[in-house]
PDB file of C-alpha atoms in Angstrom:
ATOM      1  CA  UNK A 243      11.143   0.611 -16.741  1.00  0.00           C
ATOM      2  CA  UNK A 244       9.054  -1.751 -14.454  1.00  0.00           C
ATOM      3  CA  UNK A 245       5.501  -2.569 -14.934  1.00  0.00           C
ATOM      4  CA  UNK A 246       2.865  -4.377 -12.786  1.00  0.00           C
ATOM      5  CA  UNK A 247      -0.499  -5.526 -14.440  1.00  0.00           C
ATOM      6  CA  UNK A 248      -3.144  -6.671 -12.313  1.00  0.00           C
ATOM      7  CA  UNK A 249      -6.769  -7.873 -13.431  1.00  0.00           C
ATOM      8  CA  UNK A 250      -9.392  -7.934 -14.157  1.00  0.00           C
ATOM      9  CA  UNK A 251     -10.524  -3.923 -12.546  1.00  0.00           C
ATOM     10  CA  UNK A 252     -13.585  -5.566 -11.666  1.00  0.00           C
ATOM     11  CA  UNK A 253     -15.433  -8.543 -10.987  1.00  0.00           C
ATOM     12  CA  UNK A 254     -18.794  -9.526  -9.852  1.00  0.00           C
ATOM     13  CA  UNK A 255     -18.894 -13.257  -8.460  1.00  0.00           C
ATOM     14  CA  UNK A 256     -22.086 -15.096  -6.996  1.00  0.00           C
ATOM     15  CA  UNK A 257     -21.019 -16.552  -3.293  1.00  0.00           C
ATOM     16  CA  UNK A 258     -19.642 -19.793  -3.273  1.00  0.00           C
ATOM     17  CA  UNK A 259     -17.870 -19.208  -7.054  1.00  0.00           C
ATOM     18  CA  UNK A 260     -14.230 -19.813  -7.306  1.00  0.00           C
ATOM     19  CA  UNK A 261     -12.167 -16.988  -8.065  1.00  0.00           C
ATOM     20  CA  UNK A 262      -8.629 -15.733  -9.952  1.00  0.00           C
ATOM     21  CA  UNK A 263      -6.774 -12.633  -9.813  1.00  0.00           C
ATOM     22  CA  UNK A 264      -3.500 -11.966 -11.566  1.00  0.00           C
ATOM     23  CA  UNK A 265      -0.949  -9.801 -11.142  1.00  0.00           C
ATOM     24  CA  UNK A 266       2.428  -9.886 -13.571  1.00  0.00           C
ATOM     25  CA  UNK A 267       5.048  -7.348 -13.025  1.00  0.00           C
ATOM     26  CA  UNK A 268       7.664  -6.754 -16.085  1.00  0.00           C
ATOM     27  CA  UNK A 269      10.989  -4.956 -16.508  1.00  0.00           C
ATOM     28  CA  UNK A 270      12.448  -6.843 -13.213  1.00  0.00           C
ATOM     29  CA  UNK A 271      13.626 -10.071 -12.063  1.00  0.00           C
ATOM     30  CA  UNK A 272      13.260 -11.627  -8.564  1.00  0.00           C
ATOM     31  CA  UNK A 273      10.592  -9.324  -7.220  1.00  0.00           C
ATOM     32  CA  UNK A 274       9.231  -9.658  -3.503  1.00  0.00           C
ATOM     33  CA  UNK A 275       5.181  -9.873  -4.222  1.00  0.00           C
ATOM     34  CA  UNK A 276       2.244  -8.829  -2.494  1.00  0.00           C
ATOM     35  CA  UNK A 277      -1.308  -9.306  -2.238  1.00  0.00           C
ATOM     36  CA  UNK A 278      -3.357  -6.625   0.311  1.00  0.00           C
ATOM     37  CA  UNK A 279      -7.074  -6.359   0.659  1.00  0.00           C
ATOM     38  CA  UNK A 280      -8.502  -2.971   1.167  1.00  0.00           C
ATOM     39  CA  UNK A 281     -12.317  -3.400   2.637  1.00  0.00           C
ATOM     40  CA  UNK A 282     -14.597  -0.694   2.197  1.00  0.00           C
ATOM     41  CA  UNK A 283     -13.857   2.277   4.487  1.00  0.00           C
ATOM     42  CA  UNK A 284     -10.795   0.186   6.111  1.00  0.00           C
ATOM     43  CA  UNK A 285      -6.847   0.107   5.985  1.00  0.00           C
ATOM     44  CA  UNK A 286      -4.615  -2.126   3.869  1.00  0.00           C
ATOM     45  CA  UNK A 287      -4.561  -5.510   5.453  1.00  0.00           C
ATOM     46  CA  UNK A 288      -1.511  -7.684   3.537  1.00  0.00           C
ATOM     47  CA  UNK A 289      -2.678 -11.271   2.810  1.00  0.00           C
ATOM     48  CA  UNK A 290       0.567 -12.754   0.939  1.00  0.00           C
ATOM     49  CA  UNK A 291       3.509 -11.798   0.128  1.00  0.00           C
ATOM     50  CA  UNK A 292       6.444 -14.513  -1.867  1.00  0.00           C
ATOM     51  CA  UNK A 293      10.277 -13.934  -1.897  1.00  0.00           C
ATOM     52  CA  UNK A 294      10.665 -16.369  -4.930  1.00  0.00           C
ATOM     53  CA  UNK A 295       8.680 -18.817  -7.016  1.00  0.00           C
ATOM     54  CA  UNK A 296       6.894 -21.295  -5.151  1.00  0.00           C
ATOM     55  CA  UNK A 297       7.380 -19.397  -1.850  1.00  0.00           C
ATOM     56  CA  UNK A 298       4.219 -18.180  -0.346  1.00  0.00           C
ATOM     57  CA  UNK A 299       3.967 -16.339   3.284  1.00  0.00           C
ATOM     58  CA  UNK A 300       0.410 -16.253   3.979  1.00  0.00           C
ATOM     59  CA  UNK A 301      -0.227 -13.740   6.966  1.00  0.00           C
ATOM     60  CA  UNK A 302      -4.004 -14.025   7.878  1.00  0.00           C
ATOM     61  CA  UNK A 303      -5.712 -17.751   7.657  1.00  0.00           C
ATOM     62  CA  UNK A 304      -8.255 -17.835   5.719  1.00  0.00           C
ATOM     63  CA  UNK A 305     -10.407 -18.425   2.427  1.00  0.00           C
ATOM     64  CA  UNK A 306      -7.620 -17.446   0.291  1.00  0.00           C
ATOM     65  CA  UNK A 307      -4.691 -19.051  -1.356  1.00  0.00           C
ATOM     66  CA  UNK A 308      -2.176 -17.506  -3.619  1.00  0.00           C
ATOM     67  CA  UNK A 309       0.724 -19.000  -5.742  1.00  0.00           C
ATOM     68  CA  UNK A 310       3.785 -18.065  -7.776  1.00  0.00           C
ATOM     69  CA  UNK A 311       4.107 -20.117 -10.859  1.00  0.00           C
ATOM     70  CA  UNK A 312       6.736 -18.321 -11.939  1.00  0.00           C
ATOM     71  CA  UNK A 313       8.936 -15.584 -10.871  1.00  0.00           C
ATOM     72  CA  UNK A 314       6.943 -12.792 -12.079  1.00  0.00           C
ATOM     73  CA  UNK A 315       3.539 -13.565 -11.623  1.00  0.00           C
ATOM     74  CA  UNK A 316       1.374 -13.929  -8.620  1.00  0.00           C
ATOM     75  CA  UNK A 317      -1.976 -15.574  -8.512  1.00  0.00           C
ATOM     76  CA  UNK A 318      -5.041 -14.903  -5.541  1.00  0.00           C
ATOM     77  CA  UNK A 319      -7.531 -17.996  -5.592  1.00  0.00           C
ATOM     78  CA  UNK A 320     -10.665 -18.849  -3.936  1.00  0.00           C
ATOM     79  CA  UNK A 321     -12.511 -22.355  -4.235  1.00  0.00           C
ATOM     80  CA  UNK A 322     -15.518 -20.783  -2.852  1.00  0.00           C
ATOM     81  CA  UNK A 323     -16.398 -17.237  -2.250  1.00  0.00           C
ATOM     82  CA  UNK A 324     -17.817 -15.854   0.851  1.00  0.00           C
ATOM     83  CA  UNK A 325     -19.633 -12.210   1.034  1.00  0.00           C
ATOM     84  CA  UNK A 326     -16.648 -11.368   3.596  1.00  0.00           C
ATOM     85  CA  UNK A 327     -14.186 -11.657   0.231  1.00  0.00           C
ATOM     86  CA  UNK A 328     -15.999  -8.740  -1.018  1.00  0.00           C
ATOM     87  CA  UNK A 329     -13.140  -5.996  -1.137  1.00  0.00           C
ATOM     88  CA  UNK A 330     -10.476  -3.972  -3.279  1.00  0.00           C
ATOM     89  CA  UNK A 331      -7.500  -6.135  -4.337  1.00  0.00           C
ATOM     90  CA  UNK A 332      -4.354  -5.136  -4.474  1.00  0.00           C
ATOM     91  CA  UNK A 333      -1.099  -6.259  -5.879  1.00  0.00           C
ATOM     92  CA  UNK A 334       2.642  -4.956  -5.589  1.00  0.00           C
ATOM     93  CA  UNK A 335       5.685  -5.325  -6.015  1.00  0.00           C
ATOM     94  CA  UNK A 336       9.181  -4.478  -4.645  1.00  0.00           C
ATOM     95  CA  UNK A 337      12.772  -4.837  -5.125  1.00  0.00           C
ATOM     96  CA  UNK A 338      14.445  -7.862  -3.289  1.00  0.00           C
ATOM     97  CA  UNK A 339      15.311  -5.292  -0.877  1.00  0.00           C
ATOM     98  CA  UNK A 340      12.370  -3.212  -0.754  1.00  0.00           C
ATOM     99  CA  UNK A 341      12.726  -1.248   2.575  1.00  0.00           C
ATOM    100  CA  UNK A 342      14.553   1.329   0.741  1.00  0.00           C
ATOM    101  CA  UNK A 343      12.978   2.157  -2.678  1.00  0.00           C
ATOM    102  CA  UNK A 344       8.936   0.895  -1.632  1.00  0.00           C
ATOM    103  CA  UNK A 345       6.657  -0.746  -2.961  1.00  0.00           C
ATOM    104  CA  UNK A 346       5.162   0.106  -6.510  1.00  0.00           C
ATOM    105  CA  UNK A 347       1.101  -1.034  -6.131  1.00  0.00           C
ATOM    106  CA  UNK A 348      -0.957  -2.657  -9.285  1.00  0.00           C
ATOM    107  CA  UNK A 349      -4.389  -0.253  -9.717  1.00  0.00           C
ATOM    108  CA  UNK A 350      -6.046  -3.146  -7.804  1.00  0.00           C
ATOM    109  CA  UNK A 351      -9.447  -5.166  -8.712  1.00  0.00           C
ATOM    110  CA  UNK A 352     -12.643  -4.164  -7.052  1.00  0.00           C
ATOM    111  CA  UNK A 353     -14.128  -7.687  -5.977  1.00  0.00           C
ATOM    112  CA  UNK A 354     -17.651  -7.770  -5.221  1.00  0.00           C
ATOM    113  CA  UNK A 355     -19.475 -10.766  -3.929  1.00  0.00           C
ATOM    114  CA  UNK A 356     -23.533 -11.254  -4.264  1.00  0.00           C
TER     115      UNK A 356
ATOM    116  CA  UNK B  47       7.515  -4.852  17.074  1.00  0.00           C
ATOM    117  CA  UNK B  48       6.708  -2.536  13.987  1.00  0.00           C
ATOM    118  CA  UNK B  49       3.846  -0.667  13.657  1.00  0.00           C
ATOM    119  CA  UNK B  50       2.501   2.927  11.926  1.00  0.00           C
ATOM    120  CA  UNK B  51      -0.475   5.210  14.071  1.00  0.00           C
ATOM    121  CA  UNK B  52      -1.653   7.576  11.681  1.00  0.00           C
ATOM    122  CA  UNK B  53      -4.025  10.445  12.322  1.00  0.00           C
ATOM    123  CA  UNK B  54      -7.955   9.196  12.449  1.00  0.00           C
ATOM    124  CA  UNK B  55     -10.245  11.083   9.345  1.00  0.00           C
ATOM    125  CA  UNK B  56     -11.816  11.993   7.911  1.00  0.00           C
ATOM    126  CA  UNK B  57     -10.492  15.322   7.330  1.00  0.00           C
ATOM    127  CA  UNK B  58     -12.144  18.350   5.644  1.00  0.00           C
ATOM    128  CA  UNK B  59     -10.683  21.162   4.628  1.00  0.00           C
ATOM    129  CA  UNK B  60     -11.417  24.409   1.772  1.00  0.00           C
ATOM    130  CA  UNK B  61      -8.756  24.826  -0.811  1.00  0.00           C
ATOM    131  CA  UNK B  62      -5.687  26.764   0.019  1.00  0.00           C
ATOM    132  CA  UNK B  63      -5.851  25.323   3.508  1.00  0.00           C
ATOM    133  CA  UNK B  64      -2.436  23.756   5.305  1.00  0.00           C
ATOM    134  CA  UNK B  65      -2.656  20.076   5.835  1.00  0.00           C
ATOM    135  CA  UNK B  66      -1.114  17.832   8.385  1.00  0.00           C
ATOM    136  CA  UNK B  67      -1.533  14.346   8.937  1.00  0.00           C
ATOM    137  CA  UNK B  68       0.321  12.700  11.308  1.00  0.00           C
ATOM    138  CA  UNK B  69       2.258   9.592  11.569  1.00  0.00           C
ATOM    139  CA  UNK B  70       4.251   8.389  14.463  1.00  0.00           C
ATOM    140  CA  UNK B  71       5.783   4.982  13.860  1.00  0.00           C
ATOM    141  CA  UNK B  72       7.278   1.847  16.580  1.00  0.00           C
ATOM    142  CA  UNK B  73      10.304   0.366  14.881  1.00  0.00           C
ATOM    143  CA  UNK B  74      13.421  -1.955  15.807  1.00  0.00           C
ATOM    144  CA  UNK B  75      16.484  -0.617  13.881  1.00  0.00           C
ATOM    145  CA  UNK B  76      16.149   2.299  11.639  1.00  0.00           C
ATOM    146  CA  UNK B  77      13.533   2.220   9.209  1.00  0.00           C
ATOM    147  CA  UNK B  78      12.282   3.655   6.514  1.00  0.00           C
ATOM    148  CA  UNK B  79       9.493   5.957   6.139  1.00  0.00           C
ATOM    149  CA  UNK B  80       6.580   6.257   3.165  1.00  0.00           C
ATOM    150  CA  UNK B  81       3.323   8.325   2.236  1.00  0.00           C
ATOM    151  CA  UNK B  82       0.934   6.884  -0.149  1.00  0.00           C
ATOM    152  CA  UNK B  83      -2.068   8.205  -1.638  1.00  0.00           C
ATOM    153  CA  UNK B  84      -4.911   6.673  -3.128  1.00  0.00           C
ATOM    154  CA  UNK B  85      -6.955   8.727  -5.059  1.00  0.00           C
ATOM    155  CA  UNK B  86     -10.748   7.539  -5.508  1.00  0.00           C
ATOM    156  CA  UNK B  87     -11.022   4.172  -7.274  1.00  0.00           C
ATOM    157  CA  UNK B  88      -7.023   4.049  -7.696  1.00  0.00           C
ATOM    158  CA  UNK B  89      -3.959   1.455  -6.373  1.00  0.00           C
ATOM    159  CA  UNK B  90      -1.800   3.571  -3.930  1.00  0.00           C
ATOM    160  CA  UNK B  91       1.095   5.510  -5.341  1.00  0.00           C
ATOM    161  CA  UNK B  92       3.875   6.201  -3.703  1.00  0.00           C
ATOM    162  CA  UNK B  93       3.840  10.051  -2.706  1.00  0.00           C
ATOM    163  CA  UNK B  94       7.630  10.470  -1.017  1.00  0.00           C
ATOM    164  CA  UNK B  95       9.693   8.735   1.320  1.00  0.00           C
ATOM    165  CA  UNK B  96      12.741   9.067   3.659  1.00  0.00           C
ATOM    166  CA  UNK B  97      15.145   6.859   4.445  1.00  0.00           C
ATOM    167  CA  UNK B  98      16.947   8.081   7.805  1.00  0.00           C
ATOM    168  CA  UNK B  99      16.690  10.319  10.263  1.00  0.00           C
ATOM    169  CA  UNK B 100      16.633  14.199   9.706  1.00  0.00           C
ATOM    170  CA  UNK B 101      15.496  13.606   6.226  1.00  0.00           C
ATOM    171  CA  UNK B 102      13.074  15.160   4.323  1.00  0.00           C
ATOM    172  CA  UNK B 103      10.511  13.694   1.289  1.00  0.00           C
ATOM    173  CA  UNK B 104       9.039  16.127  -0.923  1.00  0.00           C
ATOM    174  CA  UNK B 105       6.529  15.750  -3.776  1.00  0.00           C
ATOM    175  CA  UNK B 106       3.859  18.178  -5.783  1.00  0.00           C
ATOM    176  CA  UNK B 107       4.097  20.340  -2.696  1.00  0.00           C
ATOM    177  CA  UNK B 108       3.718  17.682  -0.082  1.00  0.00           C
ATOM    178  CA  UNK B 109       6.611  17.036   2.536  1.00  0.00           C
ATOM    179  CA  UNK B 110       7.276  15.191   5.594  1.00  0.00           C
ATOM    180  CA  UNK B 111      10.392  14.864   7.844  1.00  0.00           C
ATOM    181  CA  UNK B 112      11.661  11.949   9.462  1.00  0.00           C
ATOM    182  CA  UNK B 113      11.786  12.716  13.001  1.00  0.00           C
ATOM    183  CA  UNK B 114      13.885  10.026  15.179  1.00  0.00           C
ATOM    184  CA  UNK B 115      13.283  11.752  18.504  1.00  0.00           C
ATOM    185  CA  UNK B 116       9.749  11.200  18.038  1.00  0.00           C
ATOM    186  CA  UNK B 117       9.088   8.900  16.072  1.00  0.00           C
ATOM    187  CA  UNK B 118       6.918  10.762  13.413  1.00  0.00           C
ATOM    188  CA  UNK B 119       7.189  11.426   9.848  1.00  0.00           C
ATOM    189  CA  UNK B 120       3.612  13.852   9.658  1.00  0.00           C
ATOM    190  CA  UNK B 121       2.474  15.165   5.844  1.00  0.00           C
ATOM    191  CA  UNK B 122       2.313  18.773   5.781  1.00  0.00           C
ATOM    192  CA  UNK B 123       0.924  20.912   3.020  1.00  0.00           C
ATOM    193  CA  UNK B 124       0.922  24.389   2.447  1.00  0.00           C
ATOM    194  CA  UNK B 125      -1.701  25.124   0.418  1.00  0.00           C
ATOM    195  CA  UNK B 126      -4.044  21.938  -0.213  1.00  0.00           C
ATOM    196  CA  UNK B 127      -6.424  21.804  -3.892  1.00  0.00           C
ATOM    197  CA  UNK B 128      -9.499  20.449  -4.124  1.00  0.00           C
ATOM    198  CA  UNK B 129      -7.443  17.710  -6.817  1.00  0.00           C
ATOM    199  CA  UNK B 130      -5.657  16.717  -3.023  1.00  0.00           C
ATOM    200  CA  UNK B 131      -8.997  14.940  -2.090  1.00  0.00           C
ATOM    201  CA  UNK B 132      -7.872  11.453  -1.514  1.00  0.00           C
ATOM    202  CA  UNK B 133      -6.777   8.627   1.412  1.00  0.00           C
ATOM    203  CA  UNK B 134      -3.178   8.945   2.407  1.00  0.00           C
ATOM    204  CA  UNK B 135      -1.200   6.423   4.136  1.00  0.00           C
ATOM    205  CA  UNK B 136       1.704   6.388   5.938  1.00  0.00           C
ATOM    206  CA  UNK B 137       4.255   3.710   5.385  1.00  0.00           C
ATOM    207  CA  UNK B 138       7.091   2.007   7.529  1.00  0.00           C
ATOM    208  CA  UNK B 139       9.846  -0.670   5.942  1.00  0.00           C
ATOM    209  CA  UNK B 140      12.314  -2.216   8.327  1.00  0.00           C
ATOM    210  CA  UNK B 141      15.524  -2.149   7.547  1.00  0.00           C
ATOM    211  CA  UNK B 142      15.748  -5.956   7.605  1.00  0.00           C
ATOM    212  CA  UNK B 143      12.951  -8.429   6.462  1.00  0.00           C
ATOM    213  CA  UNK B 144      10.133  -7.980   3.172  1.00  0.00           C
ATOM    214  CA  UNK B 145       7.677  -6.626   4.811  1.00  0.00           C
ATOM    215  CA  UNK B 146       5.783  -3.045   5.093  1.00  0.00           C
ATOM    216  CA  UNK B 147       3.986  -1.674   8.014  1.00  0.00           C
ATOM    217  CA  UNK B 148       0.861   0.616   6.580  1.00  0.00           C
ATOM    218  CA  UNK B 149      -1.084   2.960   8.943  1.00  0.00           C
ATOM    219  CA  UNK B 150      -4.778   3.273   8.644  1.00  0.00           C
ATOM    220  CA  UNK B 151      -5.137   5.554   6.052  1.00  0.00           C
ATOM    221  CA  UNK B 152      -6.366   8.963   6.208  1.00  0.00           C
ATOM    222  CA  UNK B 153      -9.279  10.245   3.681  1.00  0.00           C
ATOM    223  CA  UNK B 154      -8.892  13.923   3.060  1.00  0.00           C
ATOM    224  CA  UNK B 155     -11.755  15.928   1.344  1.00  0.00           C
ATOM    225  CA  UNK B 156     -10.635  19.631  -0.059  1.00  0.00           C
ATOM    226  CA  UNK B 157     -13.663  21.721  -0.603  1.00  0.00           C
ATOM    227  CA  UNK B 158     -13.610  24.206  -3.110  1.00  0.00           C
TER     228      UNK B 158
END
């Protein structure tokens, strides 16, 4: 059966610190990934999402990056983080042709900034 | 375009109570249709789904019907616990393309 892993559950980072999340899913191949952010209070707002390794959609601009170094893991970076990164991380996963079966979420990584 | 308008919260209600939250959806093509809930602290799970039109999702007592005439898919529950209490969202895929459409969430709070 399929898996997704995502850490750490939490993290505590000064502002300005870089930053590394990391989701791996198992049990699949050639999974369409996703990163959302969930801010206190607030809907799911989708940051990234990749088709394939290397490919990155990014859907908001701004102090986030994310990569695919290979086909089953997805990686959200920061250089430097800002207050405004503080938020509940989450990763997914779904099928090359999700629309039908969903997605299937990691249990996400709490991200506070001080 | 595609987008999911899901009933504002926070809701409130005392165990044994019916639930429904609604979802009406915007779509090009024929979609389908999700609930997920988060429970406090958690990564959504997915609760049911429906794939076309007249169909109905069903899960630990939980169902909603996908409703092409007006564009909804609403949660309904007969008898809510106080192990309900958590933020559900409502979902929309597009038949074509990778991406999901989430509605706002709704945070529902069962009081014993």
């Amino acid at each position: 059966s399929q898996t997704i892993h995502q850490w750490p559950a939490t993290l505590v980072q000064p502002v300005g610190s870089p930053l590394s999340l990391e989701c791996t899913v198992e049990g699949t191949s050639n999974p369409n990934l996703y990163w959302y952010r969930q801010a206190a209070g607030r809907g799911l707002q989708l940051l990234f999402y990749s088709v394939g390794i290397g490919q990155i959609s990014s859907e908001v601009p701004q102090n986030l990056s994310a990569s695919r170094p290979q086909d089953r893991q997805f990686i959200l970076s920061s250089k430097k983080l800002l207050l405004s990164d503080s938020g509940f991380y989450l990763c997914a996963w779904s099928p090359l042709t999700g629309g039908f079966y969903g997605y299937t979420f990691g249990s996400g990584t709490r991200l506070t900034v001080v | 375009g595609n987008s999911v308008t899901q009933m504002e919260g926070p809701v409130t209600l005392s165990e044994e109570a019916f639930l429904t939250i609604n979802c009406t959806y915007t779509a090009t093509g024929y979609p389908s249709l999700f609930w997920y809930v988060q429970y406090p602290g958690e990564g959504l799970q997915l609760l049911l789904k429906a794939t076309k039109a007249d169909d109905k999702g069903s899960n630990k007592g939980f169902e909603a019907t996908y409703r092409k005439e007006t564009t909804s898919f609403h949660l309904e529950k007969g008898s809510v616990q106080v192990s309900d209490s958590a933020v559900y969202f409502c979902a929309l895929a597009p038949n074509t393309g990778n991406q999901f459409y989430f509605g706002t969430g709704t945070s529902l709070t069962v009081i014993p």
